PDB file of C-alpha atoms and ligand atoms in Angstrom:
ATOM      1  CA  UNK A   1     -24.224  -0.254   3.171  1.00  0.00           C
ATOM      2  CA  UNK A   2     -22.977   1.785   5.243  1.00  0.00           C
ATOM      3  CA  UNK A   3     -19.701   3.462   4.741  1.00  0.00           C
ATOM      4  CA  UNK A   4     -18.389   5.690   7.920  1.00  0.00           C
ATOM      5  CA  UNK A   5     -14.795   8.144   7.415  1.00  0.00           C
ATOM      6  CA  UNK A   6     -12.849   6.856  10.322  1.00  0.00           C
ATOM      7  CA  UNK A   7     -11.025   9.698  11.064  1.00  0.00           C
ATOM      8  CA  UNK A   8     -12.055  13.161   9.254  1.00  0.00           C
ATOM      9  CA  UNK A   9      -8.167  12.644   6.473  1.00  0.00           C
ATOM     10  CA  UNK A  10      -7.895   8.835   5.540  1.00  0.00           C
ATOM     11  CA  UNK A  11      -9.884   5.446   5.918  1.00  0.00           C
ATOM     12  CA  UNK A  12     -13.817   4.567   5.937  1.00  0.00           C
ATOM     13  CA  UNK A  13     -15.094   1.414   8.062  1.00  0.00           C
ATOM     14  CA  UNK A  14     -17.838   0.214   5.719  1.00  0.00           C
ATOM     15  CA  UNK A  15     -20.650  -2.174   7.199  1.00  0.00           C
ATOM     16  CA  UNK A  16     -23.851  -4.135   5.923  1.00  0.00           C
ATOM     17  CA  UNK A  17     -22.254  -6.133   3.089  1.00  0.00           C
ATOM     18  CA  UNK A  18     -19.949  -9.322   2.513  1.00  0.00           C
ATOM     19  CA  UNK A  19     -17.564  -9.137   0.014  1.00  0.00           C
ATOM     20  CA  UNK A  20     -18.486 -12.623  -1.210  1.00  0.00           C
ATOM     21  CA  UNK A  21     -21.662 -11.613  -2.091  1.00  0.00           C
ATOM     22  CA  UNK A  22     -21.537  -8.130  -3.753  1.00  0.00           C
ATOM     23  CA  UNK A  23     -24.608  -6.269  -5.971  1.00  0.00           C
ATOM     24  CA  UNK A  24     -22.968  -4.443  -8.838  1.00  0.00           C
ATOM     25  CA  UNK A  25     -24.076  -1.161  -7.178  1.00  0.00           C
ATOM     26  CA  UNK A  26     -22.380  -1.819  -3.652  1.00  0.00           C
ATOM     27  CA  UNK A  27     -19.343  -2.777  -5.782  1.00  0.00           C
ATOM     28  CA  UNK A  28     -19.114   0.753  -7.305  1.00  0.00           C
ATOM     29  CA  UNK A  29     -19.629   2.398  -3.910  1.00  0.00           C
ATOM     30  CA  UNK A  30     -16.421   0.113  -2.106  1.00  0.00           C
ATOM     31  CA  UNK A  31     -15.415   1.337  -4.806  1.00  0.00           C
ATOM     32  CA  UNK A  32     -15.542   4.732  -4.802  1.00  0.00           C
ATOM     33  CA  UNK A  33     -14.752   4.662  -1.275  1.00  0.00           C
ATOM     34  CA  UNK A  34     -11.659   3.445  -1.554  1.00  0.00           C
ATOM     35  CA  UNK A  35     -10.765   6.233  -3.800  1.00  0.00           C
ATOM     36  CA  UNK A  36     -12.210   8.501  -1.757  1.00  0.00           C
ATOM     37  CA  UNK A  37     -11.108   7.808   1.783  1.00  0.00           C
ATOM     38  CA  UNK A  38      -7.742   5.779   1.032  1.00  0.00           C
ATOM     39  CA  UNK A  39      -9.162   2.687   2.583  1.00  0.00           C
ATOM     40  CA  UNK A  40     -12.054   0.838   3.813  1.00  0.00           C
ATOM     41  CA  UNK A  41     -11.949  -1.454   6.218  1.00  0.00           C
ATOM     42  CA  UNK A  42     -14.429  -3.955   6.422  1.00  0.00           C
ATOM     43  CA  UNK A  43     -14.949  -6.545   9.325  1.00  0.00           C
ATOM     44  CA  UNK A  44     -16.421 -10.247  10.099  1.00  0.00           C
ATOM     45  CA  UNK A  45     -16.107 -10.854   5.941  1.00  0.00           C
ATOM     46  CA  UNK A  46     -15.949 -14.434   5.195  1.00  0.00           C
ATOM     47  CA  UNK A  47     -13.975 -14.999   2.478  1.00  0.00           C
ATOM     48  CA  UNK A  48     -12.376 -18.317   1.695  1.00  0.00           C
ATOM     49  CA  UNK A  49      -9.332 -17.677  -1.190  1.00  0.00           C
ATOM     50  CA  UNK A  50     -10.863 -18.842  -4.153  1.00  0.00           C
ATOM     51  CA  UNK A  51     -13.602 -16.413  -2.822  1.00  0.00           C
ATOM     52  CA  UNK A  52     -11.091 -13.452  -2.443  1.00  0.00           C
ATOM     53  CA  UNK A  53      -9.684 -14.138  -6.133  1.00  0.00           C
ATOM     54  CA  UNK A  54     -12.603 -14.066  -7.496  1.00  0.00           C
ATOM     55  CA  UNK A  55     -14.103 -10.557  -5.756  1.00  0.00           C
ATOM     56  CA  UNK A  56     -10.430  -9.194  -7.352  1.00  0.00           C
ATOM     57  CA  UNK A  57     -10.923 -10.437 -10.620  1.00  0.00           C
ATOM     58  CA  UNK A  58     -14.812  -8.417 -10.427  1.00  0.00           C
ATOM     59  CA  UNK A  59     -12.680  -5.384  -8.844  1.00  0.00           C
ATOM     60  CA  UNK A  60     -10.528  -5.786 -12.374  1.00  0.00           C
ATOM     61  CA  UNK A  61      -7.625  -7.209 -13.193  1.00  0.00           C
ATOM     62  CA  UNK A  62      -4.747  -8.510 -11.013  1.00  0.00           C
ATOM     63  CA  UNK A  63      -1.148  -7.762 -10.305  1.00  0.00           C
ATOM     64  CA  UNK A  64       1.266 -11.204  -9.043  1.00  0.00           C
ATOM     65  CA  UNK A  65       3.523 -10.263  -6.604  1.00  0.00           C
ATOM     66  CA  UNK A  66       7.517 -10.729  -7.557  1.00  0.00           C
ATOM     67  CA  UNK A  67       8.548 -10.879  -4.398  1.00  0.00           C
ATOM     68  CA  UNK A  68       6.377 -12.523  -1.322  1.00  0.00           C
ATOM     69  CA  UNK A  69       5.876 -16.258  -1.102  1.00  0.00           C
ATOM     70  CA  UNK A  70       2.772 -17.321  -3.395  1.00  0.00           C
ATOM     71  CA  UNK A  71       0.292 -19.580  -1.956  1.00  0.00           C
ATOM     72  CA  UNK A  72       1.350 -22.357  -3.603  1.00  0.00           C
ATOM     73  CA  UNK A  73      -2.360 -23.419  -4.786  1.00  0.00           C
ATOM     74  CA  UNK A  74      -3.437 -20.015  -5.664  1.00  0.00           C
ATOM     75  CA  UNK A  75      -0.395 -17.877  -7.423  1.00  0.00           C
ATOM     76  CA  UNK A  76      -2.948 -14.597  -7.066  1.00  0.00           C
ATOM     77  CA  UNK A  77      -1.930 -14.519  -3.264  1.00  0.00           C
ATOM     78  CA  UNK A  78       0.810 -13.256  -1.993  1.00  0.00           C
ATOM     79  CA  UNK A  79       1.894 -14.158   1.561  1.00  0.00           C
ATOM     80  CA  UNK A  80       2.021 -11.262   3.800  1.00  0.00           C
ATOM     81  CA  UNK A  81       4.515 -13.517   6.884  1.00  0.00           C
ATOM     82  CA  UNK A  82       6.372 -13.635  10.299  1.00  0.00           C
ATOM     83  CA  UNK A  83       7.232 -16.203  11.578  1.00  0.00           C
ATOM     84  CA  UNK A  84       6.548 -16.453  15.767  1.00  0.00           C
ATOM     85  CA  UNK A  85      10.616 -16.525  15.726  1.00  0.00           C
ATOM     86  CA  UNK A  86      11.667 -13.689  13.530  1.00  0.00           C
ATOM     87  CA  UNK A  87      11.970 -10.448  13.579  1.00  0.00           C
ATOM     88  CA  UNK A  88      11.802  -8.650  10.327  1.00  0.00           C
ATOM     89  CA  UNK A  89       8.155  -8.269   8.978  1.00  0.00           C
ATOM     90  CA  UNK A  90       7.118  -7.426   5.599  1.00  0.00           C
ATOM     91  CA  UNK A  91       5.858  -3.751   4.767  1.00  0.00           C
ATOM     92  CA  UNK A  92       7.335  -2.389   8.454  1.00  0.00           C
ATOM     93  CA  UNK A  93       8.361   1.358   6.756  1.00  0.00           C
ATOM     94  CA  UNK A  94       5.659   3.864   5.378  1.00  0.00           C
ATOM     95  CA  UNK A  95       5.433   2.614   0.890  1.00  0.00           C
ATOM     96  CA  UNK A  96       3.476   3.093  -1.588  1.00  0.00           C
ATOM     97  CA  UNK A  97       3.165  -0.507  -2.907  1.00  0.00           C
ATOM     98  CA  UNK A  98       4.743  -0.546  -6.650  1.00  0.00           C
ATOM     99  CA  UNK A  99       5.089   2.996  -7.225  1.00  0.00           C
ATOM    100  CA  UNK A 100       8.531   1.423  -8.748  1.00  0.00           C
ATOM    101  CA  UNK A 101       6.422   0.476 -11.778  1.00  0.00           C
ATOM    102  CA  UNK A 102       5.403   1.877 -14.528  1.00  0.00           C
ATOM    103  CA  UNK A 103       2.230   1.375 -14.843  1.00  0.00           C
ATOM    104  CA  UNK A 104       1.092   1.063 -10.371  1.00  0.00           C
ATOM    105  CA  UNK A 105      -0.702  -1.745  -8.455  1.00  0.00           C
ATOM    106  CA  UNK A 106      -4.292  -0.230  -7.896  1.00  0.00           C
ATOM    107  CA  UNK A 107      -3.926  -1.064  -5.100  1.00  0.00           C
ATOM    108  CA  UNK A 108      -4.075  -4.040  -2.565  1.00  0.00           C
ATOM    109  CA  UNK A 109      -7.385  -6.291  -1.042  1.00  0.00           C
ATOM    110  CA  UNK A 110      -6.013  -7.516   2.961  1.00  0.00           C
ATOM    111  CA  UNK A 111      -7.407 -10.645   4.484  1.00  0.00           C
ATOM    112  CA  UNK A 112      -5.867 -11.055   7.989  1.00  0.00           C
ATOM    113  CA  UNK A 113      -4.948 -14.894   8.275  1.00  0.00           C
ATOM    114  CA  UNK A 114      -3.444 -15.277  11.204  1.00  0.00           C
ATOM    115  CA  UNK A 115      -3.130 -12.725  14.328  1.00  0.00           C
ATOM    116  CA  UNK A 116      -1.033 -11.898  17.379  1.00  0.00           C
ATOM    117  CA  UNK A 117      -2.805 -11.575  19.791  1.00  0.00           C
ATOM    118  CA  UNK A 118      -2.153  -8.109  19.912  1.00  0.00           C
ATOM    119  CA  UNK A 119       0.202  -5.208  17.827  1.00  0.00           C
ATOM    120  CA  UNK A 120       0.239  -6.162  14.673  1.00  0.00           C
ATOM    121  CA  UNK A 121      -1.927  -3.332  13.362  1.00  0.00           C
ATOM    122  CA  UNK A 122      -1.328  -1.471  10.364  1.00  0.00           C
ATOM    123  CA  UNK A 123      -1.309   2.574   9.662  1.00  0.00           C
ATOM    124  CA  UNK A 124      -2.226   4.411   6.281  1.00  0.00           C
ATOM    125  CA  UNK A 125      -1.760   8.412   5.310  1.00  0.00           C
ATOM    126  CA  UNK A 126      -3.685   9.512   2.542  1.00  0.00           C
ATOM    127  CA  UNK A 127      -1.378  11.291   0.432  1.00  0.00           C
ATOM    128  CA  UNK A 128      -4.349  14.426  -0.837  1.00  0.00           C
ATOM    129  CA  UNK A 129      -5.278  15.265   2.680  1.00  0.00           C
ATOM    130  CA  UNK A 130      -1.165  15.270   2.775  1.00  0.00           C
ATOM    131  CA  UNK A 131      -0.419  17.678  -0.827  1.00  0.00           C
ATOM    132  CA  UNK A 132      -3.420  19.649   0.406  1.00  0.00           C
ATOM    133  CA  UNK A 133      -1.588  20.335   3.525  1.00  0.00           C
ATOM    134  CA  UNK A 134       1.742  21.404   2.529  1.00  0.00           C
ATOM    135  CA  UNK A 135       3.144  25.034   2.813  1.00  0.00           C
ATOM    136  CA  UNK A 136       2.359  26.750  -0.249  1.00  0.00           C
ATOM    137  CA  UNK A 137       6.615  26.796  -0.596  1.00  0.00           C
ATOM    138  CA  UNK A 138       6.207  23.515  -0.673  1.00  0.00           C
ATOM    139  CA  UNK A 139       3.388  23.399  -3.118  1.00  0.00           C
ATOM    140  CA  UNK A 140       5.318  25.213  -4.968  1.00  0.00           C
ATOM    141  CA  UNK A 141       8.545  23.034  -5.110  1.00  0.00           C
ATOM    142  CA  UNK A 142       7.739  20.482  -6.262  1.00  0.00           C
ATOM    143  CA  UNK A 143       5.135  21.898  -9.225  1.00  0.00           C
ATOM    144  CA  UNK A 144       6.177  19.852 -12.718  1.00  0.00           C
ATOM    145  CA  UNK A 145       8.304  17.395 -10.600  1.00  0.00           C
ATOM    146  CA  UNK A 146       9.258  14.195 -11.412  1.00  0.00           C
ATOM    147  CA  UNK A 147      10.972  11.616  -9.095  1.00  0.00           C
ATOM    148  CA  UNK A 148      12.444   7.961  -9.633  1.00  0.00           C
ATOM    149  CA  UNK A 149      11.357   4.909  -7.400  1.00  0.00           C
ATOM    150  CA  UNK A 150      13.120   1.589  -7.253  1.00  0.00           C
ATOM    151  CA  UNK A 151      12.542  -1.384  -5.150  1.00  0.00           C
ATOM    152  CA  UNK A 152      16.262  -2.617  -5.990  1.00  0.00           C
ATOM    153  CA  UNK A 153      17.789  -0.881  -2.388  1.00  0.00           C
ATOM    154  CA  UNK A 154      14.556  -3.152   0.074  1.00  0.00           C
ATOM    155  CA  UNK A 155      14.598  -6.558  -2.580  1.00  0.00           C
ATOM    156  CA  UNK A 156      17.596  -7.206  -4.372  1.00  0.00           C
ATOM    157  CA  UNK A 157      19.545  -9.944  -3.849  1.00  0.00           C
ATOM    158  CA  UNK A 158      22.412  -7.107  -1.504  1.00  0.00           C
ATOM    159  CA  UNK A 159      19.378  -5.258  -1.318  1.00  0.00           C
ATOM    160  CA  UNK A 160      17.683  -4.558   2.300  1.00  0.00           C
ATOM    161  CA  UNK A 161      15.806  -7.737   3.134  1.00  0.00           C
ATOM    162  CA  UNK A 162      18.982 -10.276   2.220  1.00  0.00           C
ATOM    163  CA  UNK A 163      20.666  -8.164   5.746  1.00  0.00           C
ATOM    164  CA  UNK A 164      17.285  -9.769   7.898  1.00  0.00           C
ATOM    165  CA  UNK A 165      16.373 -13.336   8.209  1.00  0.00           C
ATOM    166  CA  UNK A 166      13.229 -12.271   5.871  1.00  0.00           C
ATOM    167  CA  UNK A 167      15.872 -13.499   3.153  1.00  0.00           C
ATOM    168  CA  UNK A 168      15.394 -16.637   2.579  1.00  0.00           C
ATOM    169  CA  UNK A 169      11.398 -16.087   2.314  1.00  0.00           C
ATOM    170  CA  UNK A 170      11.442 -13.620  -0.479  1.00  0.00           C
ATOM    171  CA  UNK A 171      11.403 -14.549  -4.631  1.00  0.00           C
ATOM    172  CA  UNK A 172      12.610 -12.071  -7.626  1.00  0.00           C
ATOM    173  CA  UNK A 173      15.560 -10.747  -5.986  1.00  0.00           C
ATOM    174  CA  UNK A 174      17.662 -10.759  -9.610  1.00  0.00           C
ATOM    175  CA  UNK A 175      15.235  -8.175 -10.561  1.00  0.00           C
ATOM    176  CA  UNK A 176      15.590  -4.848 -11.634  1.00  0.00           C
ATOM    177  CA  UNK A 177      13.138  -2.141 -10.878  1.00  0.00           C
ATOM    178  CA  UNK A 178      13.057   1.258 -11.967  1.00  0.00           C
ATOM    179  CA  UNK A 179      10.088   4.240 -13.117  1.00  0.00           C
ATOM    180  CA  UNK A 180       9.468   7.763 -13.290  1.00  0.00           C
ATOM    181  CA  UNK A 181       6.601   9.369 -12.649  1.00  0.00           C
ATOM    182  CA  UNK A 182       5.828  12.852 -11.602  1.00  0.00           C
ATOM    183  CA  UNK A 183       6.139  14.038  -8.165  1.00  0.00           C
ATOM    184  CA  UNK A 184       1.980  15.097  -7.423  1.00  0.00           C
ATOM    185  CA  UNK A 185      -0.242  13.338  -9.321  1.00  0.00           C
ATOM    186  CA  UNK A 186      -4.181  13.066 -10.336  1.00  0.00           C
ATOM    187  CA  UNK A 187      -6.802  10.691  -8.964  1.00  0.00           C
ATOM    188  CA  UNK A 188      -6.719   9.077 -12.085  1.00  0.00           C
ATOM    189  CA  UNK A 189     -10.450   8.335 -11.142  1.00  0.00           C
ATOM    190  CA  UNK A 190     -11.548  11.347  -8.144  1.00  0.00           C
ATOM    191  CA  UNK A 191      -8.699  13.668 -10.275  1.00  0.00           C
ATOM    192  CA  UNK A 192      -8.093  14.942  -6.935  1.00  0.00           C
ATOM    193  CA  UNK A 193      -4.548  15.953  -6.490  1.00  0.00           C
ATOM    194  CA  UNK A 194      -2.276  13.558  -4.546  1.00  0.00           C
ATOM    195  CA  UNK A 195       1.601  13.729  -3.390  1.00  0.00           C
ATOM    196  CA  UNK A 196       3.350  10.190  -4.962  1.00  0.00           C
ATOM    197  CA  UNK A 197       7.136  10.619  -3.487  1.00  0.00           C
ATOM    198  CA  UNK A 198       7.327   7.877  -0.418  1.00  0.00           C
ATOM    199  CA  UNK A 199      10.014   6.878   1.595  1.00  0.00           C
ATOM    200  CA  UNK A 200      10.663   3.150   1.120  1.00  0.00           C
ATOM    201  CA  UNK A 201      10.966   3.108  -3.469  1.00  0.00           C
ATOM    202  CA  UNK A 202      11.527   7.225  -3.792  1.00  0.00           C
ATOM    203  CA  UNK A 203      15.284   7.674  -4.579  1.00  0.00           C
ATOM    204  CA  UNK A 204      15.469  11.629  -5.984  1.00  0.00           C
ATOM    205  CA  UNK A 205      14.079  13.840  -8.293  1.00  0.00           C
ATOM    206  CA  UNK A 206      14.346  13.882 -11.889  1.00  0.00           C
ATOM    207  CA  UNK A 207      17.976  15.766 -12.718  1.00  0.00           C
ATOM    208  CA  UNK A 208      18.864  15.551  -9.969  1.00  0.00           C
ATOM    209  CA  UNK A 209      21.266  13.522  -7.312  1.00  0.00           C
ATOM    210  CA  UNK A 210      20.235  11.471  -4.113  1.00  0.00           C
ATOM    211  CA  UNK A 211      22.139  14.215  -1.913  1.00  0.00           C
ATOM    212  CA  UNK A 212      20.305  17.050  -3.802  1.00  0.00           C
ATOM    213  CA  UNK A 213      17.149  15.266  -4.088  1.00  0.00           C
ATOM    214  CA  UNK A 214      16.572  14.373   0.127  1.00  0.00           C
ATOM    215  CA  UNK A 215      16.504  17.641   1.558  1.00  0.00           C
ATOM    216  CA  UNK A 216      12.883  18.807  -0.633  1.00  0.00           C
ATOM    217  CA  UNK A 217      12.028  14.953  -0.527  1.00  0.00           C
ATOM    218  CA  UNK A 218      12.502  15.227   3.781  1.00  0.00           C
ATOM    219  CA  UNK A 219      10.384  17.848   4.634  1.00  0.00           C
ATOM    220  CA  UNK A 220       8.087  16.176   2.164  1.00  0.00           C
ATOM    221  CA  UNK A 221       7.835  12.683   3.946  1.00  0.00           C
ATOM    222  CA  UNK A 222       7.617  15.205   7.331  1.00  0.00           C
ATOM    223  CA  UNK A 223       4.753  16.968   6.057  1.00  0.00           C
ATOM    224  CA  UNK A 224       2.698  14.290   4.914  1.00  0.00           C
ATOM    225  CA  UNK A 225       3.551  11.396   7.851  1.00  0.00           C
ATOM    226  CA  UNK A 226       1.711  14.069   9.931  1.00  0.00           C
ATOM    227  CA  UNK A 227      -0.649  12.417  11.796  1.00  0.00           C
ATOM    228  CA  UNK A 228      -4.055  13.776  10.570  1.00  0.00           C
ATOM    229  CA  UNK A 229      -3.488  12.558   7.858  1.00  0.00           C
ATOM    230  CA  UNK A 230      -3.512   8.883   9.677  1.00  0.00           C
ATOM    231  CA  UNK A 231      -5.812   6.260  10.934  1.00  0.00           C
ATOM    232  CA  UNK A 232      -4.886   3.381  12.211  1.00  0.00           C
ATOM    233  CA  UNK A 233      -6.150  -0.331  10.900  1.00  0.00           C
ATOM    234  CA  UNK A 234      -6.984  -2.678  13.689  1.00  0.00           C
ATOM    235  CA  UNK A 235      -7.387  -6.454  12.703  1.00  0.00           C
ATOM    236  CA  UNK A 236      -8.902  -8.552  14.233  1.00  0.00           C
ATOM    237  CA  UNK A 237     -10.662 -12.032  13.259  1.00  0.00           C
ATOM    238  CA  UNK A 238     -12.004 -11.763   9.771  1.00  0.00           C
ATOM    239  CA  UNK A 239     -11.262  -7.559   8.816  1.00  0.00           C
ATOM    240  CA  UNK A 240     -10.564  -7.297   5.477  1.00  0.00           C
ATOM    241  CA  UNK A 241      -8.459  -3.597   4.207  1.00  0.00           C
ATOM    242  CA  UNK A 242      -8.993  -2.769   0.665  1.00  0.00           C
ATOM    243  CA  UNK A 243      -6.455   0.598  -0.075  1.00  0.00           C
ATOM    244  CA  UNK A 244      -5.573   3.015  -2.730  1.00  0.00           C
ATOM    245  CA  UNK A 245      -2.407   3.044  -3.495  1.00  0.00           C
ATOM    246  CA  UNK A 246      -2.137   6.121  -5.325  1.00  0.00           C
ATOM    247  CA  UNK A 247      -3.838   8.101  -2.487  1.00  0.00           C
ATOM    248  CA  UNK A 248      -2.208   6.375   0.279  1.00  0.00           C
ATOM    249  CA  UNK A 249       0.894   5.224   2.122  1.00  0.00           C
ATOM    250  CA  UNK A 250       0.910   2.894   4.143  1.00  0.00           C
ATOM    251  CA  UNK A 251       2.650   1.128   7.311  1.00  0.00           C
ATOM    252  CA  UNK A 252       2.846  -2.743   8.913  1.00  0.00           C
ATOM    253  CA  UNK A 253       3.751  -1.623  12.231  1.00  0.00           C
ATOM    254  CA  UNK A 254       6.207  -4.801  14.150  1.00  0.00           C
ATOM    255  CA  UNK A 255       5.099  -4.864  17.549  1.00  0.00           C
ATOM    256  CA  UNK A 256       4.470  -8.150  18.682  1.00  0.00           C
ATOM    257  CA  UNK A 257       7.407 -10.443  19.132  1.00  0.00           C
ATOM    258  CA  UNK A 258       7.290 -13.666  19.632  1.00  0.00           C
ATOM    259  CA  UNK A 259       4.001 -13.784  17.758  1.00  0.00           C
ATOM    260  CA  UNK A 260       3.101 -15.155  14.177  1.00  0.00           C
ATOM    261  CA  UNK A 261       0.618 -12.869  11.627  1.00  0.00           C
ATOM    262  CA  UNK A 262      -0.540 -13.649   7.821  1.00  0.00           C
ATOM    263  CA  UNK A 263      -1.961 -12.060   5.735  1.00  0.00           C
ATOM    264  CA  UNK A 264      -3.144 -12.413   2.643  1.00  0.00           C
ATOM    265  CA  UNK A 265      -2.075 -10.582  -0.265  1.00  0.00           C
ATOM    266  CA  UNK A 266      -4.227 -10.056  -3.539  1.00  0.00           C
ATOM    267  CA  UNK A 267      -2.960  -6.806  -5.488  1.00  0.00           C
ATOM    268  CA  UNK A 268      -4.779  -4.975  -7.919  1.00  0.00           C
ATOM    269  CA  UNK A 269      -3.498  -3.771 -11.429  1.00  0.00           C
ATOM    270  CA  UNK A 270      -3.309   0.097 -12.022  1.00  0.00           C
ATOM    271  CA  UNK A 271      -3.310   2.558 -14.840  1.00  0.00           C
ATOM    272  CA  UNK A 272      -0.765   5.284 -16.088  1.00  0.00           C
ATOM    273  CA  UNK A 273      -0.386   7.322 -13.667  1.00  0.00           C
ATOM    274  CA  UNK A 274      -0.561  11.595 -14.775  1.00  0.00           C
ATOM    275  CA  UNK A 275       0.164  15.486 -13.031  1.00  0.00           C
TER     276      UNK A 275
HETATM  277  C1  SIN B 301       2.534  -4.213   2.920  1.00  0.00           C
HETATM  278  O1  SIN B 301       0.884  -4.651   2.172  1.00  0.00           O
HETATM  279  O2  SIN B 301       2.954  -3.844   2.683  1.00  0.00           O
HETATM  280  C2  SIN B 301       1.566  -5.255   4.244  1.00  0.00           C
HETATM  281  C3  SIN B 301       0.325  -4.790   4.950  1.00  0.00           C
HETATM  282  C4  SIN B 301       0.682  -5.187   6.459  1.00  0.00           C
HETATM  283  O3  SIN B 301       0.448  -6.291   6.279  1.00  0.00           O
HETATM  284  O4  SIN B 301      -0.578  -4.753   7.201  1.00  0.00           O
END
């Protein structure tokens, strides 16, 4: 098993293993790579839906997604799909999956099933690197702060997706979500400090309005989006990416008009977050 960093601060290419036939030591090494680098990218994988589910169960618990279409046969698998005739994609802005849950999902295992001839890459940004690189005045400003996260403005019946051609695909639009988390968390497994706010789901700091919160949030986002914190996953048939939601943001690029893209996602259960 070979683990090669993709960039100075984010991502690792992992080769020499098949996810469907990992031994326990390889699984532990892969988990460490994901917790450390934020995302692991594996090529030439052969993973049936049953093997995808079995691998996720070996990693830990599975969170069933409330919004995306589910594979009818396999409810553990959420379909992240854009048809050739659609304009909108799912996840096409920087975000951290499930930050609006009280116990946010640990991460996801995304399997490429249908890809456009080019484009449709996914960007990842490492929030440990983002925190480390903050200037001291920003580190001081976020110390001890907590922030409120929700998905209602994105997925609800009057939310952002409801105005788009993705509206009919989504479920759960009547659900209400909301959770408050520290702005800087410690990674539950590595102990590294991580910036834990994101442009899609973080609304305001605890005790402040949205308007009061926006200037500092925007400074944090601008700093976190620095290309030095990022890596880019270019999908190929057989590519699987496994990422850690606590340690990363991601952004699915929507630059393949007229082509379909379909990914199968299993969301892995997380643990309580703390500063
Ligand atoms: C997502 O989970 O946000 C989608 C990622 C992707 O489709 O690349």
